[in-house]
Amino acid sequence: MFNLEKEIVKWRKSLHQNQSLEEGYIEELESHLRDLIETYTNSGMSEEKAFLKARNEIGEPEKLGVEFFKTDTTNKVSGRPSWKAPPWMPTMLWSNFKSTIRFFRKNKSYMLVSGICLTIGFISFILIGMYIFDELNFDNFHKDSDRIYRVIEYDKNENSQVRKVAQTAYQVARAAKEDIPGVEDATRLFAIGRTTFGNQGHNRDYERIWIPDSNFFSFFNFKLIHGDPNTALKYPNSVVLTESAARKYFGKTDIIGKRVYTSLFEAVVTGVMKDFPKNSHIGMNMLVSESSFANRFKRWRGYYNKDWDSNGIITYLRLNKNVDPESVSNKLKKIVTAKIKNTPETKEAYGLQPLKDIHLYSTDIVEDLNLNKSSSFYIYMFGAIGALLLLIACFNYMNLNISVALKRTKEIAMRKVIGAGHSQVISQFTMEAFLLSFSSLIVALLGVEIILPYLNNYLDKNLSLSMINFNSATTLVIVMLIIIGLTTIYPSFLMLKIRPAEALNSRISINDGKINFKKVLVFLQFAASFIMIFSTIVIYNQLEYMRHKQLGFKINDLLVMDINSNNLRKSYQSFKNEVSNIKEVKSVSATNRVPFEWKNIPEVEVERKGRTKNTEMIFMAADEDFLNTYKIKLLEGRNFIRGKNDSGFVLINSLAAKSLGLDNPVGANLQIPSVRFGGAVDRLDNVFNVNVIGVVNDFHFESFKSEKKPIIISYYKNPIQKIDYYSFRIKTENWNNTISQIRKINKKFDPENPMEFNFLNNKFRSYMETDQKQAQLFLVFSIVSILIASLGLFALVSFTIERKIKEIGIRKVLGASETDIFKMVAIGFMLVVFIGCIAAAPFSYLFMQSWLQNFAYRISITWWMLAAALTGVFLIAFLTVWVKIYKAARMNPVDSIKYE
Amino acid sequence: MISKALVAASTKPMILAILRGGENYGYQIIQRVKEISGGKLEWADGMLYPVLHRLEKDGLVKTQWKLSDGRMRKYYKITEAGKKELAADRDQWLSVHKVLLELWKPIPSFN
């Protein structure tokens, strides 16, 4: 018997076989078919005949398909049917690609979370990578940079302590070049104080005087914009300026031949060079030819031609290829020791430090004129952080991938039924991981491009994506492959275990194995976040501690002014009187140096009869108002007294008394036989005999990174060092006006030089700038890490809820409260977070302990810091989970049970 | 019978012209064509649909599924762009028609 409906269904199925005909099209055609059949049966035809006629009239499915295909693909460039792979692509790959896109579309929110996290991870990784790359390639822009070395001297004092000094005597460079085979070239660089500098008009400022050898520009690869590199530093009174210095003083760079003012001699600009690159350890505004000084000071040549033992000059050597630096330094030692007579310090050895190591490996070297100096410690630290962040992001993806994979058991089973082998299932997952990580990488590169200018400004660096060369690009690709591998392996493994028959029959749950892999990842993520947050807490506490630490004197409202002319120094009494008359100036004092000094601090050896060892102390010279101006307490004895000739008397601090072994310091006799201004020790012509008149409390004189030291304070009239600063304690209000009044008085005594002043507090803060930046970076990174980890947790919990939504509904119906639901869904995760923090605690404690070793004065890590970090991490995790669960638990059970 | 090429070329203006009279669904459009052409113009009915879809893609018609006589039917409606297109087609066909008429006048014999 003919059954019309059955036949129509059969016909519809035949249409389904054609890939061009989609559901809606077929429906429309069917409606047409039915209209035709109806017309024919109405005219008296049998159903069977009517059907056959109608079917014929509509046409062959094959032809229809072709027509539809034409319609649907006319817009496409390729003209390929949508199911066909491009000719260059294997068919399965195309199929994988398409199902990946569909899969992403279907799981938008999970993929978005994974993608965002991966992107953030990549951004952090790339930025940190660039930073490290830049740090490791410091000074690498010089030609033959691998053959350039800096000479380091190992000096041993009478107490057998060895100092590594980056400066040598003048003759070392010459001797190395002329007498040691294997040394291709040598060059010297030294800094001797500052000068007032400017054009012939009134544009003046202070510049540090740097004296290079005349081969500076051929030895290094610094480029001159104007002038001849071979002669620019050859003749007397020649000055080379950097581009920015030229702009500062002249407003332009084309200034060859212009006369410039210095306090020593009049000079002429013979060269303008490009600014020193930001990744150079050498950097300055101005270079002056050495012959200028030989010309100006009669004894210059005589002194330096015989100089074999001072420590005032940086010496760089360029060795021939394949020459062992150690053999050179050994020969150097022989030559130098043969030349020097008896000195307080012996030159134990010489070493050649590779140019590339100067930036990162000079922390234990003194007299190290090393711009932007850093430490390899930070390279390791930031490298670890970068890898950690990327790993956390990667874990998120792995975790979500595993979760989502559980939803796909049917899909995978279907693939297997159709005939997919293991490799095809794996290639599907690989394609997904590839597409996600690749697009994250692209977005991350865009993000990096946007962030870079701000970062460069912040770090004062010149990083750019163009730094990415073949090697680093390869690294990125390898990192991406690792991520793909990591994220693919486990879900693929799970999917391979699927038995299609079971999976297709019902919702099966996959056995994750005894240890829940997802939880392991959450554990690692939050352990890492804990480390970051804990470190941030410790670092900020250390900074806070440093900021508020008792310095031993009152640093607020202390204004410090440099003495830049002899007249101002000689007119000590009258200058002081005039300034004291200003209402807002509470007191004035003159000293040789001030705390947090930016010039060499003199150190003296102090002898006491009956003691075998000498004690090194910071040497200060001050007037009777010093203690009062700095608010330093006098513990014993008396202060200096004005008018009395106190030249033979000294104050010492408690530490000095202790290190000299003095129980009753007042009245003790001490001898000062030698002094060191940064470089080598100088014997005084006459031993300086002093008598202790008082003891003051200890105060900080150098950065917090070094400990408080013994200090000996002599009267300002003394044979060792003259006064160089005036310090004013002023009233806070109206300080601008106070300064301009001081400036007026200064102008009277020193009309030549602009007044140079600082608030000591600012100087103090600038010492902490590096630490501060580090702390801020840590803060940013720990926020990023907790953000990524929480996002991951959020998605994971959402996923769990989605899977258990019906269960939640039923439990609610049966009377479960929100807390019960929370227990059911999230207690496991929260436990893992908690354990992660606990497990990370000892590790982060050790890490921070080692960081704190950088500081002489440091906080001790207390239990509350650990507790705060734990609470912070836990709370964030809890809130993340709670937001999601609260919503699910509040859902009407009717809706959740219906949910499909 | 009319050749395939000519059918293909004339389908678009025909459909648009029919739709100018109001919205309609596929079956009726076909019936209308058959009716007017008196059976000389015969399409495989199915072939109408790709053309309709094409017109929809080009924005000349709009569609809507509607329930009528107990069956879901997809209705097609001409758009403003469709009307313009129809006018342009009309001009073109008329010019071709004019040229052909002129050319097909009986050739004068000079015998």
Coordinates of C-alpha atoms in Angstrom, one line a residue, chain A residues 159-504:
Chain A
N159 CA 93.9 43.5 58.3
S160 CA 94.1 41.1 55.4
Q161 CA 90.7 42.2 54.0
V162 CA 90.6 42.1 50.3
R163 CA 88.6 44.7 48.3
K164 CA 87.8 44.3 44.6
V165 CA 88.4 47.7 43.1
A166 CA 87.3 48.7 39.6
Q167 CA 89.9 51.4 39.3
T168 CA 93.6 51.1 38.8
A169 CA 96.6 53.3 38.5
Y170 CA 97.3 55.4 35.4
Q171 CA 100.2 53.4 34.1
V172 CA 98.4 50.1 34.0
A173 CA 96.8 50.7 30.6
R174 CA 100.0 51.8 29.0
A175 CA 101.9 48.9 30.5
A176 CA 99.3 46.4 29.4
K177 CA 99.3 47.6 25.9
E178 CA 103.0 48.0 25.4
D179 CA 104.4 45.2 27.5
I180 CA 101.9 42.4 27.4
P181 CA 101.6 40.4 24.2
G182 CA 98.0 39.6 23.4
V183 CA 96.6 43.0 24.4
E184 CA 95.4 44.7 21.3
D185 CA 94.4 48.0 22.7
A186 CA 93.8 49.8 26.0
T187 CA 91.9 52.8 27.0
R188 CA 91.4 54.8 30.2
L189 CA 88.5 56.7 31.7
F190 CA 88.5 58.7 34.8
A191 CA 86.2 61.1 36.6
I192 CA 87.7 64.0 38.6
G193 CA 85.0 66.0 40.3
R194 CA 82.7 68.5 38.8
T195 CA 82.8 71.8 37.2
T196 CA 80.4 74.7 36.5
F197 CA 79.8 74.3 32.8
G198 CA 77.9 76.3 30.3
N199 CA 77.9 78.4 27.1
Q200 CA 79.3 81.9 27.1
G201 CA 75.9 83.3 28.0
H202 CA 74.2 82.5 31.3
N203 CA 73.1 79.0 30.7
R204 CA 75.1 77.2 33.4
D205 CA 75.0 74.1 35.4
Y206 CA 77.2 71.5 37.1
E207 CA 78.8 68.7 35.1
R208 CA 80.9 65.9 36.2
I209 CA 84.3 65.9 34.5
W210 CA 85.1 62.7 32.6
I211 CA 88.5 62.3 31.1
P212 CA 88.9 59.6 28.5
D213 CA 91.9 58.6 26.5
S214 CA 92.0 60.1 23.0
N215 CA 91.3 56.6 21.5
F216 CA 87.9 56.5 23.3
F217 CA 85.9 56.6 20.1
S218 CA 87.9 54.0 18.3
F219 CA 88.1 51.7 21.3
F220 CA 84.4 51.8 21.9
N221 CA 81.5 52.0 19.5
F222 CA 80.1 55.4 20.6
K223 CA 79.2 57.5 17.6
L224 CA 80.0 61.1 17.0
I225 CA 77.3 63.1 15.2
H226 CA 79.6 66.1 14.6
G227 CA 83.3 66.2 14.8
D228 CA 86.2 63.9 14.0
P229 CA 86.5 60.9 16.2
N230 CA 90.2 60.7 15.7
T231 CA 91.0 64.2 16.9
A232 CA 88.0 65.2 19.0
L233 CA 89.8 64.3 22.3
K234 CA 93.4 64.9 21.2
Y235 CA 94.1 68.5 21.8
P236 CA 94.0 70.7 24.9
N237 CA 90.7 72.4 25.8
S238 CA 88.6 70.1 23.7
V239 CA 85.2 69.1 25.0
V240 CA 82.8 66.5 23.6
L241 CA 79.2 66.8 24.5
T242 CA 76.3 64.4 24.1
E243 CA 73.4 65.3 22.0
S244 CA 71.2 66.1 24.9
A245 CA 73.8 68.1 26.7
A246 CA 74.4 70.1 23.5
R247 CA 70.6 70.8 23.3
K248 CA 70.5 71.7 27.0
Y249 CA 73.2 74.4 26.8
F250 CA 73.0 75.5 23.2
G251 CA 69.5 74.4 22.0
K252 CA 71.0 72.6 19.0
T253 CA 73.6 70.0 18.2
D254 CA 75.6 71.6 15.5
I255 CA 78.0 73.5 17.8
I256 CA 81.5 72.4 16.7
G257 CA 83.9 75.2 17.5
K258 CA 81.7 77.0 20.1
R259 CA 83.4 78.2 23.2
V260 CA 82.2 76.8 26.5
Y261 CA 82.8 77.9 30.0
T262 CA 84.3 75.7 32.7
S263 CA 85.7 76.6 36.1
L264 CA 89.1 75.4 35.1
F265 CA 89.7 76.7 31.6
E266 CA 87.9 77.9 28.5
A267 CA 87.3 75.1 26.1
V268 CA 86.0 74.5 22.6
V269 CA 83.4 71.9 21.5
T270 CA 85.2 69.5 19.2
G271 CA 82.6 66.9 19.0
V272 CA 78.9 66.1 19.7
M273 CA 78.1 62.5 20.2
K274 CA 74.9 60.5 20.2
D275 CA 73.5 60.0 23.7
F276 CA 74.9 57.0 25.4
P277 CA 72.6 54.0 24.8
K278 CA 70.5 53.0 27.8
N279 CA 72.2 49.7 27.9
S280 CA 75.6 51.0 28.4
H281 CA 77.4 51.0 31.7
I282 CA 79.3 54.0 30.6
G283 CA 77.3 57.2 30.5
M284 CA 78.0 60.9 30.9
N285 CA 77.1 64.3 29.5
M286 CA 80.6 65.6 28.8
L287 CA 84.1 64.4 28.0
V288 CA 87.2 66.5 28.3
S289 CA 90.5 65.7 26.6
E290 CA 93.2 64.8 29.0
S291 CA 95.7 67.2 27.4
S292 CA 93.5 70.0 28.7
F293 CA 94.6 69.1 32.2
A294 CA 98.2 68.4 31.3
N295 CA 98.2 71.9 29.7
R296 CA 96.5 73.5 32.7
F297 CA 98.3 71.8 35.6
K298 CA 102.0 71.8 35.4
R299 CA 102.5 68.7 37.6
W300 CA 99.9 66.6 35.8
R301 CA 102.2 64.7 33.5
G302 CA 104.9 64.3 36.2
Y303 CA 102.4 62.8 38.6
Y304 CA 100.6 60.4 36.2
N305 CA 103.8 59.2 34.5
K306 CA 104.9 57.8 37.8
D307 CA 101.5 56.6 38.9
W308 CA 101.6 52.9 39.5
D309 CA 99.7 52.6 42.8
S310 CA 96.7 54.9 42.9
N311 CA 93.2 53.7 42.3
G312 CA 91.6 56.5 40.3
I313 CA 91.3 55.2 36.7
I314 CA 89.1 52.7 35.0
T315 CA 91.2 50.7 32.6
Y316 CA 89.7 48.8 29.7
L317 CA 91.7 46.3 27.6
R318 CA 90.9 44.7 24.3
L319 CA 92.6 41.4 23.9
N320 CA 93.5 39.7 20.7
K321 CA 91.4 36.7 19.7
N322 CA 91.8 33.6 21.7
V323 CA 94.0 35.2 24.4
D324 CA 93.5 33.9 27.9
P325 CA 92.5 36.8 30.2
E326 CA 94.1 35.2 33.2
S327 CA 97.5 35.1 31.6
V328 CA 97.2 38.8 30.9
S329 CA 96.2 39.6 34.4
N330 CA 99.0 37.6 35.9
K331 CA 101.6 39.4 33.7
L332 CA 100.0 42.6 34.7
K333 CA 100.5 41.8 38.4
K334 CA 104.2 41.1 37.8
I335 CA 104.7 44.3 36.0
V336 CA 102.9 46.5 38.6
T337 CA 104.5 44.9 41.7
A338 CA 107.9 45.4 40.3
K339 CA 107.2 49.1 40.0
I340 CA 105.5 50.0 43.3
K341 CA 107.3 50.7 46.5
N342 CA 105.8 50.3 49.9
T343 CA 102.1 51.1 50.1
P344 CA 99.5 50.6 52.9
E345 CA 97.7 48.2 50.7
T346 CA 99.2 45.4 48.7
K347 CA 97.9 44.7 45.2
E348 CA 97.1 41.1 45.7
A349 CA 96.1 40.3 42.2
Y350 CA 94.6 41.6 39.0
G351 CA 91.6 40.3 37.2
L352 CA 90.0 41.0 33.9
Q353 CA 86.2 41.4 34.1
P354 CA 84.5 40.8 30.7
L355 CA 82.6 43.9 29.5
K356 CA 79.4 41.9 29.4
D357 CA 79.6 41.1 33.1
I358 CA 80.1 44.6 34.3
H359 CA 76.4 45.4 34.5
L360 CA 75.2 42.4 36.4
Y361 CA 78.2 41.0 38.2
S362 CA 79.8 44.0 40.0
T363 CA 77.9 44.0 43.3
D364 CA 81.0 43.2 45.3
I365 CA 83.2 45.6 43.4
V366 CA 84.0 49.1 44.8
E367 CA 84.9 52.3 43.0
D368 CA 82.7 51.0 40.3
L369 CA 81.6 53.8 38.0
N370 CA 78.8 51.7 36.6
L371 CA 75.7 53.4 35.3
N372 CA 72.4 51.6 35.9
K373 CA 74.2 48.8 37.8
S374 CA 72.0 45.8 38.4
S375 CA 72.5 42.4 39.9
S376 CA 72.1 38.9 38.4
F377 CA 69.8 38.1 41.4
Y378 CA 67.1 40.2 39.8
I379 CA 67.5 38.4 36.5
Y380 CA 66.9 35.1 38.1
M381 CA 64.1 36.5 40.2
F382 CA 62.2 38.1 37.3
G383 CA 62.9 35.2 35.0
A384 CA 61.3 32.9 37.6
I385 CA 58.3 35.2 37.9
G386 CA 57.8 35.4 34.1
A387 CA 57.9 31.6 33.8
L388 CA 55.6 31.2 36.8
L389 CA 53.0 33.6 35.4
L390 CA 52.9 31.8 32.1
L391 CA 52.7 28.5 33.8
I392 CA 49.8 29.6 36.0
A393 CA 48.0 30.8 32.8
C394 CA 48.8 27.6 31.1
F395 CA 47.4 25.6 34.0
N396 CA 44.2 27.5 33.7
Y397 CA 43.9 26.3 30.1
M398 CA 44.7 22.8 31.0
N399 CA 42.2 22.8 33.7
L400 CA 39.4 24.2 31.7
N401 CA 40.3 21.9 28.8
I402 CA 40.0 18.9 31.0
S403 CA 36.7 20.1 32.4
V404 CA 35.3 20.9 29.0
A405 CA 36.6 17.6 27.6
L406 CA 34.3 15.8 30.0
K407 CA 31.4 17.4 28.2
R408 CA 32.6 16.1 25.0
T409 CA 32.7 12.4 25.6
K410 CA 29.9 11.9 23.1
E411 CA 31.6 13.9 20.5
I412 CA 34.8 11.9 20.9
A413 CA 32.9 8.7 21.0
M414 CA 31.2 9.6 17.8
R415 CA 34.5 10.3 16.2
K416 CA 35.8 7.0 17.3
V417 CA 32.7 5.2 15.9
I418 CA 33.2 6.8 12.6
G419 CA 36.7 5.6 12.6
A420 CA 38.9 8.2 14.2
G421 CA 42.1 6.7 15.6
H422 CA 44.1 8.0 18.5
S423 CA 46.1 10.3 16.4
Q424 CA 43.0 11.9 15.0
V425 CA 41.6 12.6 18.5
I426 CA 44.9 14.0 19.6
S427 CA 45.2 16.1 16.5
Q428 CA 41.8 17.6 17.3
F429 CA 43.0 18.7 20.7
T430 CA 46.3 19.9 19.3
M431 CA 44.5 22.0 16.8
E432 CA 42.4 23.6 19.5
A433 CA 45.4 24.3 21.7
F434 CA 47.3 25.7 18.8
L435 CA 44.6 28.0 17.7
L436 CA 44.0 29.3 21.2
S437 CA 47.7 29.8 22.1
F438 CA 48.5 31.3 18.8
S439 CA 45.7 33.8 18.9
S440 CA 46.6 34.6 22.5
L441 CA 50.2 35.2 21.4
I442 CA 49.1 37.6 18.7
V443 CA 46.9 39.5 21.1
A444 CA 49.7 39.5 23.6
L445 CA 52.1 40.9 21.1
L446 CA 49.7 43.8 20.5
G447 CA 49.3 44.2 24.2
V448 CA 53.1 44.3 24.6
E449 CA 53.3 47.0 22.0
I450 CA 50.8 49.1 23.9
I451 CA 52.4 48.6 27.3
L452 CA 56.0 49.1 26.1
P453 CA 56.2 52.9 26.0
Y454 CA 55.0 53.1 29.6
L455 CA 57.3 50.4 30.8
N456 CA 60.3 51.9 29.1
N457 CA 59.5 55.2 30.7
Y458 CA 59.1 53.5 34.1
L459 CA 62.3 51.4 33.9
D460 CA 64.2 54.0 31.9
K461 CA 65.1 51.5 29.3
N462 CA 64.7 51.3 25.6
L463 CA 63.0 47.9 25.0
S464 CA 61.2 47.3 21.7
L465 CA 59.7 44.4 19.9
S466 CA 62.3 44.8 17.2
M467 CA 64.7 43.3 19.8
I468 CA 63.1 40.0 19.0
N469 CA 65.6 38.3 16.8
F470 CA 65.6 34.9 15.3
N471 CA 66.7 33.3 18.6
S472 CA 64.1 34.9 20.8
A473 CA 61.4 34.2 18.2
T474 CA 62.4 30.6 18.2
T475 CA 62.2 30.6 22.0
L476 CA 58.7 32.0 21.8
V477 CA 57.7 29.3 19.3
I478 CA 59.2 26.6 21.6
V479 CA 57.4 28.0 24.6
M480 CA 54.2 27.9 22.6
L481 CA 54.8 24.3 21.6
I482 CA 55.4 23.4 25.2
I483 CA 52.2 25.0 26.2
I484 CA 50.3 23.2 23.4
G485 CA 51.9 19.9 24.5
L486 CA 51.2 20.5 28.1
T487 CA 47.6 21.4 27.5
T488 CA 46.9 18.6 25.1
I489 CA 48.5 15.6 26.7
Y490 CA 46.2 15.1 29.6
P491 CA 42.8 15.6 28.0
S492 CA 43.8 13.5 25.0
F493 CA 44.8 10.8 27.4
L494 CA 41.5 11.0 29.1
M495 CA 39.6 10.9 25.8
L496 CA 41.5 7.9 24.5
K497 CA 40.2 5.9 27.5
I498 CA 36.6 6.5 26.4
R499 CA 34.7 3.5 25.4
P500 CA 32.3 4.7 22.6
A501 CA 29.5 2.3 23.4
E502 CA 29.3 3.5 27.0
A503 CA 29.8 7.2 26.2
L504 CA 27.1 7.2 23.5

